[in-house]
XYZ file of C-alpha atoms in Angstrom:
701
model
C 66.163 54.889 54.814
C 65.338 52.028 52.496
C 62.669 52.341 49.925
C 60.931 49.215 48.723
C 60.235 50.223 45.098
C 57.269 47.790 43.546
C 58.223 47.030 40.316
C 55.018 46.810 38.675
C 54.864 50.668 39.317
C 58.097 51.164 37.411
C 57.431 48.751 34.393
C 55.924 50.341 31.395
C 52.519 49.512 30.570
C 52.291 46.719 28.069
C 51.633 48.211 24.321
C 48.238 47.165 23.249
C 48.157 45.096 20.077
C 46.808 46.718 16.925
C 44.876 44.629 14.815
C 43.942 46.020 11.050
C 41.870 44.429 8.655
C 40.683 45.099 5.425
C 36.893 46.281 4.826
C 35.416 44.280 1.937
C 32.253 45.523 0.275
C 29.834 43.581 -2.204
C 31.383 45.193 -5.384
C 34.929 44.446 -4.473
C 33.914 40.597 -3.678
C 32.107 40.353 -6.937
C 34.870 41.880 -9.097
C 38.143 40.410 -7.217
C 36.875 37.208 -5.832
C 34.112 35.777 -7.351
C 34.944 36.446 -11.160
C 38.810 36.649 -10.792
C 39.175 35.875 -14.603
C 37.240 39.192 -15.413
C 39.447 41.430 -13.982
C 42.639 40.954 -16.214
C 41.940 39.130 -19.287
C 44.992 37.798 -20.995
C 46.228 37.975 -24.473
C 46.699 35.134 -26.682
C 50.498 35.688 -26.368
C 50.225 35.504 -22.553
C 48.108 32.222 -22.742
C 50.499 30.645 -24.950
C 53.476 31.589 -22.538
C 51.581 30.269 -19.819
C 51.199 26.894 -22.231
C 54.531 26.653 -22.930
C 55.768 27.181 -19.401
C 53.502 24.302 -18.111
C 54.853 21.985 -21.089
C 58.357 22.920 -20.248
C 58.000 22.046 -16.422
C 56.306 18.798 -17.500
C 58.830 17.689 -19.963
C 61.758 18.960 -17.679
C 60.767 18.084 -14.086
C 64.137 19.131 -13.179
C 62.853 22.618 -13.427
C 60.340 22.298 -10.877
C 62.667 21.317 -8.195
C 66.442 22.548 -8.634
C 65.501 26.274 -8.361
C 64.474 25.746 -4.648
C 66.895 22.756 -3.863
C 68.076 23.387 -0.360
C 71.907 22.989 -0.743
C 72.583 22.720 3.164
C 70.156 19.925 3.705
C 70.203 17.865 0.788
C 73.824 18.341 -0.869
C 75.643 16.093 1.650
C 73.238 13.420 1.737
C 72.960 13.138 -2.175
C 76.836 13.666 -2.349
C 77.626 10.488 -0.055
C 74.617 8.741 -1.855
C 76.023 9.442 -5.258
C 79.387 8.338 -4.327
C 78.004 4.914 -3.020
C 75.844 4.339 -5.865
C 78.527 5.149 -8.328
C 81.049 3.084 -6.603
C 78.327 -0.071 -7.033
C 77.505 0.642 -10.530
C 81.015 0.248 -11.903
C 81.039 -3.493 -11.159
C 77.672 -4.045 -11.925
C 77.999 -2.210 -15.352
C 81.068 -4.749 -16.183
C 79.012 -7.761 -15.001
C 75.854 -6.937 -16.675
C 77.321 -6.495 -19.850
C 78.437 -10.094 -20.192
C 74.641 -10.799 -19.608
C 73.947 -8.783 -22.532
C 76.858 -10.326 -24.781
C 78.875 -7.538 -25.435
C 82.300 -6.153 -24.155
C 82.245 -5.176 -20.664
C 82.981 -1.342 -21.764
C 79.617 -1.105 -22.906
C 78.359 -1.812 -19.686
C 80.133 1.490 -18.346
C 78.854 3.633 -21.267
C 75.246 2.113 -20.394
C 75.795 3.434 -16.902
C 76.719 6.854 -17.663
C 74.549 8.091 -20.461
C 71.106 7.103 -19.612
C 71.697 7.953 -15.627
C 72.528 11.668 -16.856
C 69.704 11.834 -18.963
C 67.206 10.642 -16.407
C 68.299 13.295 -14.018
C 66.627 15.958 -16.296
C 63.764 13.972 -17.218
C 63.030 11.585 -14.421
C 60.315 12.370 -11.614
C 61.482 9.434 -9.249
C 64.230 10.907 -6.627
C 65.503 7.421 -5.474
C 65.442 4.898 -7.974
C 69.140 4.211 -9.618
C 68.719 4.171 -13.333
C 71.235 1.973 -15.417
C 72.023 -1.826 -16.254
C 69.699 -4.487 -14.995
C 70.126 -8.075 -14.772
C 66.861 -9.186 -16.369
C 66.947 -6.470 -19.183
C 70.485 -7.290 -19.744
C 69.658 -11.171 -20.319
C 66.801 -10.180 -22.561
C 69.109 -8.491 -24.919
C 71.962 -11.028 -24.652
C 69.523 -13.700 -25.728
C 68.314 -11.431 -28.863
C 72.047 -10.800 -29.649
C 72.882 -14.496 -29.478
C 69.943 -15.524 -31.353
C 70.860 -13.059 -34.297
C 74.676 -13.373 -34.391
C 75.558 -17.299 -32.799
C 79.018 -18.000 -32.928
C 78.634 -20.671 -35.791
C 77.993 -17.547 -37.948
C 81.882 -16.413 -36.994
C 83.588 -19.551 -37.117
C 86.892 -19.365 -39.219
C 89.618 -21.716 -40.053
C 93.203 -20.728 -38.791
C 96.412 -22.622 -38.157
C 97.135 -23.640 -34.539
C 100.155 -22.045 -32.965
C 101.307 -25.056 -31.214
C 101.484 -27.816 -34.135
C 100.771 -25.720 -37.298
C 97.365 -27.568 -38.349
C 94.363 -25.834 -39.256
C 91.053 -25.694 -37.138
C 88.126 -24.030 -36.527
C 88.111 -20.976 -34.323
C 85.769 -17.843 -33.618
C 86.408 -14.441 -35.033
C 85.423 -12.759 -31.721
C 85.934 -9.523 -32.749
C 83.826 -9.651 -35.620
C 81.253 -11.597 -33.554
C 81.317 -8.774 -30.802
C 81.062 -6.053 -33.098
C 77.943 -7.585 -34.855
C 76.195 -8.321 -31.224
C 76.936 -4.521 -30.091
C 75.123 -3.451 -33.476
C 72.188 -5.583 -32.492
C 71.984 -4.400 -28.893
C 72.243 -0.813 -30.089
C 69.490 -1.448 -32.718
C 67.429 -3.001 -30.177
C 68.020 -0.360 -27.487
C 67.126 2.387 -30.282
C 63.670 0.894 -31.000
C 63.002 0.199 -27.236
C 63.505 3.751 -26.552
C 61.324 4.684 -29.429
C 58.366 2.794 -28.461
C 58.522 4.144 -24.746
C 58.754 7.589 -25.881
C 55.783 7.044 -28.444
C 53.834 5.544 -25.554
C 54.581 8.159 -23.330
C 53.584 11.143 -25.509
C 50.297 9.189 -26.367
C 49.785 8.821 -22.469
C 49.912 5.125 -22.250
C 51.613 5.010 -19.141
C 48.560 2.872 -17.562
C 49.884 -0.239 -19.658
C 52.121 -1.331 -16.577
C 48.932 -2.012 -14.696
C 48.679 -5.285 -16.920
C 51.602 -6.522 -15.608
C 50.130 -7.641 -12.253
C 52.482 -8.075 -9.096
C 52.248 -12.059 -9.458
C 53.144 -11.926 -12.850
C 55.997 -9.764 -12.767
C 57.576 -11.531 -9.502
C 57.172 -14.920 -11.137
C 58.616 -13.542 -14.456
C 61.712 -11.794 -12.304
C 62.326 -15.202 -10.700
C 62.327 -16.816 -13.855
C 64.788 -14.576 -15.027
C 66.875 -14.794 -12.147
C 66.900 -18.862 -13.003
C 68.197 -18.000 -16.289
C 70.717 -15.588 -14.998
C 72.133 -17.883 -12.496
C 72.511 -21.041 -14.937
C 74.090 -18.667 -17.376
C 76.839 -17.514 -14.982
C 78.282 -21.161 -13.972
C 80.619 -21.637 -17.229
C 82.036 -18.164 -16.013
C 82.308 -18.983 -12.340
C 84.003 -22.504 -13.238
C 85.915 -21.493 -16.423
C 83.873 -23.892 -18.664
C 83.757 -23.172 -22.536
C 80.340 -23.683 -23.677
C 78.185 -22.148 -26.461
C 75.440 -19.660 -25.121
C 72.056 -20.902 -25.938
C 68.490 -18.966 -26.616
C 64.816 -19.338 -27.102
C 62.862 -22.117 -25.587
C 64.558 -24.632 -23.294
C 67.583 -22.664 -23.414
C 67.969 -22.914 -19.454
C 67.989 -26.821 -19.818
C 70.651 -26.765 -22.580
C 72.783 -24.384 -20.761
C 72.686 -26.518 -17.526
C 73.096 -29.692 -19.757
C 76.335 -28.198 -21.536
C 77.800 -27.305 -18.148
C 77.221 -30.639 -16.707
C 78.765 -32.271 -20.019
C 81.767 -30.382 -19.856
C 82.268 -30.248 -15.867
C 85.538 -32.163 -16.268
C 87.054 -29.281 -18.007
C 86.853 -26.851 -14.693
C 89.587 -24.463 -14.060
C 90.187 -25.072 -10.522
C 91.960 -21.730 -10.257
C 88.850 -19.593 -11.669
C 86.492 -21.772 -9.428
C 88.411 -21.156 -6.246
C 88.729 -17.641 -7.032
C 84.866 -17.407 -7.834
C 83.860 -19.123 -4.888
C 85.724 -17.041 -2.482
C 84.157 -14.148 -4.173
C 80.475 -15.380 -3.591
C 81.566 -16.240 0.070
C 82.788 -12.821 0.718
C 80.017 -10.785 -1.022
C 77.384 -13.150 0.655
C 78.682 -12.110 4.078
C 79.168 -8.360 3.359
C 75.686 -8.610 2.141
C 74.565 -9.997 5.384
C 76.360 -7.646 7.317
C 74.975 -4.788 5.721
C 71.586 -5.915 6.187
C 71.831 -7.062 9.713
C 73.761 -3.591 10.892
C 72.257 -1.461 8.262
C 71.090 0.883 10.816
C 74.311 1.001 12.434
C 76.357 1.613 9.254
C 76.393 5.285 7.980
C 76.770 3.754 4.456
C 76.885 0.153 3.457
C 80.151 -1.856 2.970
C 80.973 -1.606 -0.699
C 81.996 -5.332 -1.032
C 81.665 -5.318 -4.983
C 84.356 -2.487 -5.560
C 86.249 -4.182 -2.889
C 86.364 -7.678 -4.574
C 86.908 -5.971 -8.078
C 89.912 -3.950 -6.869
C 91.408 -6.771 -4.641
C 90.903 -9.279 -7.403
C 92.231 -7.208 -10.406
C 95.414 -6.653 -8.144
C 95.784 -10.407 -7.633
C 95.140 -11.428 -11.322
C 97.784 -8.447 -12.432
C 100.311 -9.463 -9.935
C 99.924 -13.492 -10.556
C 99.576 -13.116 -14.089
C 96.371 -15.368 -13.858
C 95.575 -15.085 -17.707
C 98.926 -15.982 -18.787
C 99.742 -18.660 -16.072
C 96.492 -20.453 -15.249
C 94.400 -19.552 -18.085
C 91.876 -17.690 -16.085
C 89.458 -15.696 -18.568
C 89.815 -11.643 -17.767
C 87.740 -8.596 -18.682
C 90.119 -7.570 -21.314
C 90.790 -4.587 -23.473
C 88.686 -1.694 -22.249
C 89.514 1.279 -24.270
C 89.944 4.923 -22.724
C 87.259 7.481 -23.327
C 84.080 7.809 -24.856
C 82.812 6.648 -28.326
C 81.403 9.630 -30.853
C 77.855 9.228 -31.653
C 76.920 6.884 -34.792
C 73.893 5.726 -36.431
C 72.299 2.452 -35.569
C 72.012 -0.275 -38.218
C 68.310 -0.101 -39.119
C 68.498 -2.808 -41.544
C 68.124 -5.257 -38.422
C 64.999 -3.561 -37.491
C 62.280 -6.444 -38.803
C 63.899 -9.111 -36.685
C 64.138 -7.264 -33.476
C 59.985 -5.552 -33.347
C 58.791 -8.309 -31.098
C 61.623 -8.383 -28.713
C 62.114 -4.520 -28.361
C 58.154 -4.162 -27.520
C 58.481 -6.957 -24.658
C 61.974 -5.249 -23.238
C 60.249 -1.744 -23.304
C 57.146 -2.978 -21.256
C 59.178 -4.895 -18.925
C 61.986 -2.313 -18.463
C 58.854 0.493 -17.908
C 57.054 -1.921 -15.523
C 60.064 -2.637 -13.295
C 61.275 1.085 -12.992
C 57.629 2.592 -12.422
C 56.826 -0.126 -9.767
C 59.951 0.950 -7.799
C 59.521 4.500 -8.507
C 55.928 4.253 -6.899
C 57.389 2.444 -3.833
C 59.772 5.246 -2.986
C 57.325 7.807 -3.922
C 54.887 6.401 -1.587
C 57.245 5.757 1.545
C 58.823 9.639 0.890
C 55.597 11.399 0.275
C 55.880 12.537 -3.302
C 54.107 11.502 -6.760
C 55.571 10.348 -9.868
C 54.076 10.749 -13.213
C 53.983 7.337 -14.962
C 53.785 8.969 -18.525
C 56.703 11.059 -17.946
C 58.555 8.158 -16.263
C 57.811 6.402 -19.778
C 59.066 9.538 -21.570
C 61.950 9.654 -19.257
C 62.969 5.979 -19.898
C 62.317 6.263 -23.633
C 64.669 9.237 -24.002
C 67.428 7.629 -21.863
C 67.329 4.666 -24.141
C 66.911 6.304 -27.406
C 69.578 8.917 -27.039
C 72.114 7.034 -25.411
C 71.733 4.177 -28.177
C 73.410 6.876 -30.308
C 76.584 6.554 -28.198
C 76.582 2.546 -28.109
C 74.731 1.632 -25.032
C 72.156 -1.168 -24.480
C 68.510 -0.975 -22.799
C 68.418 0.057 -19.058
C 66.159 0.336 -16.366
C 66.344 0.765 -12.842
C 68.102 -1.723 -10.488
C 66.520 -2.548 -6.812
C 69.898 -3.367 -5.412
C 71.438 0.170 -6.527
C 68.361 1.686 -5.554
C 68.069 0.735 -2.141
C 71.585 2.107 -1.727
C 70.783 5.209 -2.976
C 68.105 5.619 -0.908
C 69.583 4.209 2.177
C 72.641 6.542 2.340
C 70.771 9.803 2.222
C 69.951 10.418 -1.287
C 67.025 12.956 -1.481
C 66.969 14.053 -5.383
C 68.231 13.047 -8.727
C 71.386 14.898 -8.001
C 72.667 11.536 -6.201
C 72.194 9.939 -9.517
C 74.067 12.531 -11.541
C 76.826 12.402 -9.177
C 77.038 8.446 -9.561
C 77.110 9.075 -13.247
C 80.448 11.242 -12.905
C 81.947 8.491 -11.010
C 81.414 6.175 -13.859
C 82.595 8.971 -16.061
C 85.772 9.552 -14.369
C 86.695 5.429 -14.939
C 85.596 5.338 -18.414
C 87.632 8.463 -19.473
C 90.826 8.058 -17.092
C 91.433 4.674 -15.340
C 89.301 2.281 -17.358
C 92.215 0.419 -18.466
C 93.095 -0.680 -14.702
C 90.163 -3.301 -14.699
C 91.491 -4.903 -17.883
C 92.804 -8.082 -15.636
C 89.880 -8.253 -13.650
C 88.883 -12.144 -14.017
C 85.270 -12.934 -15.363
C 84.394 -15.231 -12.540
C 84.607 -12.040 -10.277
C 81.973 -10.621 -12.329
C 79.902 -13.671 -12.234
C 80.262 -14.263 -8.488
C 78.878 -10.233 -8.274
C 75.783 -11.300 -10.486
C 75.079 -14.214 -8.657
C 75.046 -12.865 -5.364
C 72.755 -9.936 -6.395
C 70.232 -12.566 -7.394
C 69.489 -13.510 -4.121
C 66.751 -10.729 -3.904
C 65.139 -12.543 -6.705
C 65.336 -15.810 -5.206
C 63.477 -14.715 -2.110
C 60.219 -14.401 -4.363
C 59.812 -18.158 -4.111
C 58.374 -17.238 -0.564
C 55.410 -15.854 -2.518
C 54.152 -19.217 -2.928
C 52.868 -19.905 0.473
C 51.297 -16.751 1.136
C 49.694 -16.646 -2.131
C 48.192 -20.207 -1.579
C 46.641 -19.184 1.698
C 45.289 -15.701 0.216
C 44.380 -16.040 -3.807
C 44.709 -19.183 -5.791
C 44.132 -17.389 -8.867
C 47.361 -15.200 -8.183
C 49.217 -17.923 -7.494
C 48.377 -19.593 -10.781
C 49.252 -16.515 -12.733
C 52.618 -16.324 -10.500
C 53.315 -20.103 -11.535
C 52.373 -19.868 -14.943
C 54.499 -16.952 -15.432
C 57.535 -18.643 -13.949
C 57.150 -21.743 -15.622
C 56.536 -20.178 -18.993
C 59.137 -17.770 -18.724
C 61.828 -20.833 -17.497
C 60.737 -23.279 -20.347
C 59.990 -20.903 -23.644
C 62.441 -18.201 -22.764
C 61.880 -14.971 -21.512
C 59.958 -13.363 -24.454
C 57.514 -15.996 -25.561
C 57.200 -16.744 -21.566
C 56.125 -12.710 -20.966
C 53.414 -13.403 -23.722
C 52.086 -16.448 -22.142
C 52.160 -15.014 -18.714
C 50.316 -11.890 -19.848
C 47.815 -13.619 -21.794
C 46.897 -15.486 -18.880
C 46.812 -12.717 -16.657
C 43.962 -11.232 -19.327
C 42.074 -14.208 -19.324
C 41.670 -14.521 -15.500
C 40.342 -10.902 -15.331
C 37.842 -11.886 -18.157
C 36.464 -14.778 -15.738
C 33.374 -14.205 -13.705
C 33.271 -13.505 -9.980
C 30.202 -15.798 -9.397
C 28.454 -15.779 -5.958
C 29.398 -12.230 -5.101
C 27.334 -9.228 -5.613
C 27.393 -5.514 -4.787
C 25.042 -2.911 -3.709
C 26.128 0.652 -4.622
C 25.210 3.657 -3.018
C 25.722 7.376 -3.991
C 24.673 9.198 -0.957
C 25.324 9.162 2.841
C 23.594 7.189 5.176
C 21.641 9.340 7.778
C 18.140 9.818 9.287
C 16.679 11.730 6.153
C 17.316 8.786 4.071
C 18.230 5.695 5.697
C 14.254 4.454 5.128
C 15.298 5.143 1.455
C 18.327 3.198 1.545
C 16.646 0.285 3.010
C 13.720 0.248 0.567
C 15.905 0.294 -2.207
C 17.915 -2.337 -0.864
C 14.784 -4.875 -0.466
C 13.447 -3.546 -3.518
C 16.566 -4.468 -5.828
C 17.975 -6.912 -3.857
C 15.917 -8.840 -1.705
C 13.185 -10.752 -3.308
C 9.397 -10.254 -2.755
C 7.019 -13.171 -2.070
C 6.828 -14.430 -5.562
C 10.433 -14.107 -6.005
C 10.134 -12.730 -9.545
C 12.830 -9.862 -10.056
C 13.821 -10.319 -13.819
C 17.745 -11.932 -13.692
C 17.600 -14.094 -10.702
C 19.811 -16.206 -8.646
C 19.962 -18.383 -5.565
C 21.006 -17.028 -2.358
C 22.693 -19.536 0.038
C 21.616 -18.549 3.584
C 22.663 -20.163 6.853
C 19.206 -22.239 6.556
C 19.854 -23.423 2.970
C 16.548 -21.373 1.692
C 16.601 -19.818 -1.653
C 15.873 -16.503 -2.740
C 16.126 -14.224 -5.570
C 18.373 -11.250 -6.396
C 17.780 -8.716 -9.186
C 21.692 -8.301 -10.269
C 23.382 -7.840 -13.301
C 26.129 -10.060 -14.522
C 28.791 -7.518 -13.652
C 28.112 -7.220 -10.179
C 26.055 -3.916 -10.493
C 22.318 -3.658 -9.345
C 19.650 -3.493 -11.784
C 16.583 -2.264 -12.181
C 13.661 -4.413 -12.089
C 12.100 -5.515 -15.409
C 9.559 -7.994 -16.607
C 11.122 -10.866 -18.156
C 8.749 -10.497 -21.216
C 9.392 -6.835 -21.579
C 13.243 -6.523 -21.638
C 15.358 -7.949 -24.513
C 18.400 -7.977 -22.292
C 16.789 -10.794 -20.319
C 16.686 -13.208 -23.183
C 20.655 -13.116 -23.189
C 21.247 -13.047 -19.357
C 21.656 -16.725 -18.085
C 20.774 -17.227 -14.506
C 23.910 -16.946 -12.201
C 25.196 -19.212 -9.661
C 24.860 -19.346 -6.107
C 25.292 -16.091 -4.396
C 27.313 -16.295 -0.945
C 28.554 -12.700 -0.420
C 26.398 -9.411 -0.622
C 28.766 -6.050 -0.767
C 27.392 -2.905 0.754
C 29.576 -0.562 -1.584
C 30.147 2.734 0.513
C 32.842 3.988 -1.570
C 31.172 7.458 -2.137
C 29.599 7.739 1.380
C 31.265 10.258 3.587
C 28.818 10.342 6.380
C 26.557 7.848 8.592
C 24.704 8.620 11.915
C 23.084 6.455 14.229
C 20.141 6.137 12.510
C 21.788 5.035 9.526
C 23.833 2.481 11.229
C 20.759 0.839 13.058
C 19.020 0.679 9.356
C 21.987 -1.817 8.590
C 20.058 -3.808 10.775
C 17.067 -4.519 8.771
C 18.881 -6.209 6.001
C 19.808 -8.986 8.536
C 17.822 -11.896 9.549
C 16.360 -14.548 7.085
C 18.440 -13.378 3.870
C 22.025 -12.322 5.128
C 23.814 -12.202 8.342
C 27.312 -11.578 9.603
C 30.032 -13.912 9.325
C 30.261 -13.143 13.032
C 26.824 -12.882 14.525
C 28.143 -11.293 17.700
C 28.550 -7.646 16.006
C 25.206 -5.749 15.973
C 24.191 -2.563 14.079
C 25.002 -0.577 17.307
C 28.403 -2.091 18.120
C 29.068 -1.295 14.413
C 28.503 2.521 15.011
C 30.092 2.745 18.381
C 33.562 1.037 16.424
C 33.351 3.692 14.016
C 33.038 6.343 16.335
C 35.252 5.484 19.073
C 37.998 3.860 16.964
C 37.263 0.425 18.329
C 38.628 -2.545 16.367
C 36.584 -4.662 14.268
C 36.038 -8.057 15.075
C 38.573 -10.510 13.332
C 35.504 -12.378 11.696
C 33.982 -9.130 9.865
C 35.514 -8.423 6.529
C 35.954 -4.589 6.401
C 36.857 -3.639 2.608
C 38.567 -0.202 1.939
C 38.004 -0.299 -1.873
C 38.005 2.251 -4.696
C 36.235 0.139 -7.422
C 34.151 -2.806 -7.676
C 36.917 -4.896 -9.375
C 38.926 -4.746 -6.124
C 36.188 -5.829 -3.842
C 35.296 -8.842 -5.890
C 39.036 -9.653 -6.562
C 39.617 -9.688 -2.563
C 36.347 -11.278 -1.418
C 36.734 -13.909 -3.918
C 40.295 -14.752 -2.729
C 39.331 -14.577 0.816
C 35.656 -15.946 1.570
C 34.760 -19.347 1.983
C 32.384 -20.306 -0.903
C 29.993 -22.173 1.361
C 29.029 -19.018 3.950
C 26.629 -16.236 3.628
C 28.111 -12.999 4.677
C 27.540 -9.207 4.634
C 30.218 -7.258 4.130
C 30.812 -3.438 4.014
C 32.912 -1.540 1.866
C 34.034 1.665 3.398
C 35.060 4.888 1.827
C 38.725 6.089 2.583
C 37.276 9.688 3.622
C 34.831 7.517 5.965
C 37.930 5.587 7.363
C 39.853 8.764 8.085
C 36.657 10.552 9.410
C 35.695 7.942 12.033
C 39.190 5.979 12.404
C 37.144 3.005 12.351
C 40.781 1.064 11.771
C 44.308 1.765 11.745
C 45.731 3.234 8.175
C 48.324 0.698 8.192
C 45.868 -2.272 8.896
C 43.026 -1.016 7.075
C 41.662 -4.700 5.524
C 40.659 -7.418 8.031
C 40.017 -10.857 7.235
C 36.995 -12.814 7.306
C 38.827 -15.309 9.724
C 41.322 -15.356 12.329
C 43.952 -17.064 9.867
C 43.372 -14.893 7.000
C 43.392 -11.985 9.626
C 46.842 -12.986 10.751
C 47.884 -13.832 7.313
C 47.101 -10.274 5.930
C 48.107 -8.251 8.728
C 51.603 -10.462 9.449
C-alpha cells in the first residue's frame, strides 16, 4: 500500500540566523572612537617613518599601484598596448630626430630612457612619453641657430675634377648640435624638476586651450614646411628665428628644379599609403583589435627596397646613414653653452609640461583616476634631466602614440615600459638594419602625423560663434608663432592672453550667497538682494552703474569693480569711493549659488520677487514655480535660460561675456554641482545651456 509522504514533514527545520553585535558603552566610545589619537601615542621614530613612507609613495607613484597590480586582468592588455606603441615609437623616434637636427639614432635613445623613467615617477597610466614634433622642432631651431652650417664650411678637393670647393663638415656639425641639444635638455629637465619641487604645477593654467591649440597649429606649419626638402630631395639650408618659415618655403621653391624624382615618388607613395592606413584605422577602430601599424610597415618595406636597389648609390636618394649599435656611456653635458640657452629652455619646459598634463588629464577624466600636476612636472623633469646624461633630447607625450596606447588596451604604465623594451632591442641588436632607410620616408611619416594638428583650424568657426576673445587669442598665438618663430611667438601669445584676463568684464555683476535658500531665510535673501543690488527711490548706493532693462529705465546697483557685492557706504565717508569710477551699463545679473546645496518651494518662489521692473528672464515663459518643478522633476530648462554650473566668479564672467547679447537684460542662475546632482536639473553631459537656440545647439553639438 503506497504511502504519500509530505516533504515538508521530512525536511529539517531551517537554521535560524544568529546575529551578534558588540555592545558599546560611553567609556568605550569616548576612548576608542571620539579620541583615537589618545589611545596610542606615536613616537618620533614612528612619525618620521610615516612621513618618509608618504614622501616615498608621492615621489614614486609606482609603489602605490604595482603591489596590487591585477596580472590576469591587466597584463595582456598592457602587453598588446606596449608592443603596438613600441612599434609606432621606432619610426617616430627616427623621424623626429631629423626635426631636432641630430642624427636619427638619438631619437631612439630619446624613445628609451625617458619612457623607462616615467614608468616609476609618472602618475598618468595612458600617455606615451617620448619624442614629439613640436618639442623636437623647437630644439632643432635652437641647434641650427647655435651651430649653423656656415660655421662648419671647409675647403676640400673635389673627387671628380680635382678642384677645391666649399663643403660642410657634417660630422663636426652634427656632434656640435648634439651637444647643444643635450645641454638644452639638461636645463629643461632641471627647470621642470625645480618647478615641481616648488609646487608650481599650476603654471600650465596660463597656457589656455586656445593659446595651446593656436601655438601647436603654427608649429605644425613650421614642421610641415621644413619637411618639404626631405620629401622632394632638395638641398637647402635650415633657417631659424623670425620669418624662418617664409625663408624655408622660399628656398624650396627656388630650388624646386633640383627635385630628385625618385625621392619624390617614394615619398608621395608613402604619404598616400600612410594616410589610407590612418583613415582605415579611424574608420574601423571598433572592429580592429589593434590599429594597423602603417608606419613600421612603410619603414620595413622601404628599407628593403632601398637596400635591394641601392637607392643611395644609383639614384642619389638621401638615407638615414650610420646607426651605431648599443647604448652610449653616460657623459657630462657642456655647461659652457648654458648662457645662450636659458630663454629657450624655459619655453620648451613650459610647453612640454603643458602638453603632457593636458593630455594626462583628458585620459584621467575618461578612465576615472586622478593625476598630480606637481608630480607630473617632477616626472618629466627627471626624465629629461637624467636622460640627458645618456645623449637624449627633450621629450613630452605624443597624442598619436597615447591614443594608440589607450585604444589597444593599455591599463597602466607597464605598457610604456614594454614599449621602451621594444626600442631597446632595436638599439642594441638590429639598429643597423635601418641604415638604408630613405629620409623621404621619415618626412612622409612626420607629415601624415600632423593631420591631427591641422584639424585644429576647425576651432575658428566655433570660437567665432562662442567667444571672440578666445578666437583672438588663438589667432594671435598662431600668427605670432608662424612669423616670429615658436619661442618668440609663445612669449607674445602668453602676454596677450594675460592682457585679456586683465580686461574688466563690463556689464556683468554677481550676487553671491553663502547659505541655502529655504523658508527660514528666503526673506533675508531677498531683502539682502534688494538692499545691495536693487536701488531705492533715491538711487544713492555709493558706486553706481546703469541697469539697462526691457523698458530702457535707469537704475543703480552697489557693486564693486570685480563683480562682488559691496556694502552700502555714503560717498563722502568712504575713501575707496574716490578711486572707483562709475561702471558701464549692466546687462546681466548672476545669482551665484555655488555654495548652495538646498532650495525649497518657498525659496524658489522668492526668486520671483527680484523680477519685474529691474530684471527679467531672457525667456519670460519660465516662472519660479516652473523653475522649482524643473529642478525637482528632472525636466529640461528652456533653451533661452542660461544655466551656469561654475566654481568661481571668473568662469561665470567669462562664459556670460562670451555668450550673452550685450543689449539684453537677463537673470541667470549659477547652480552648484552638488545642487545639480541632488535635483538632476540638467544632464551631467550637457550641464551648460546657451542663452539662445543657436548658442544652445553650438555648445551641445
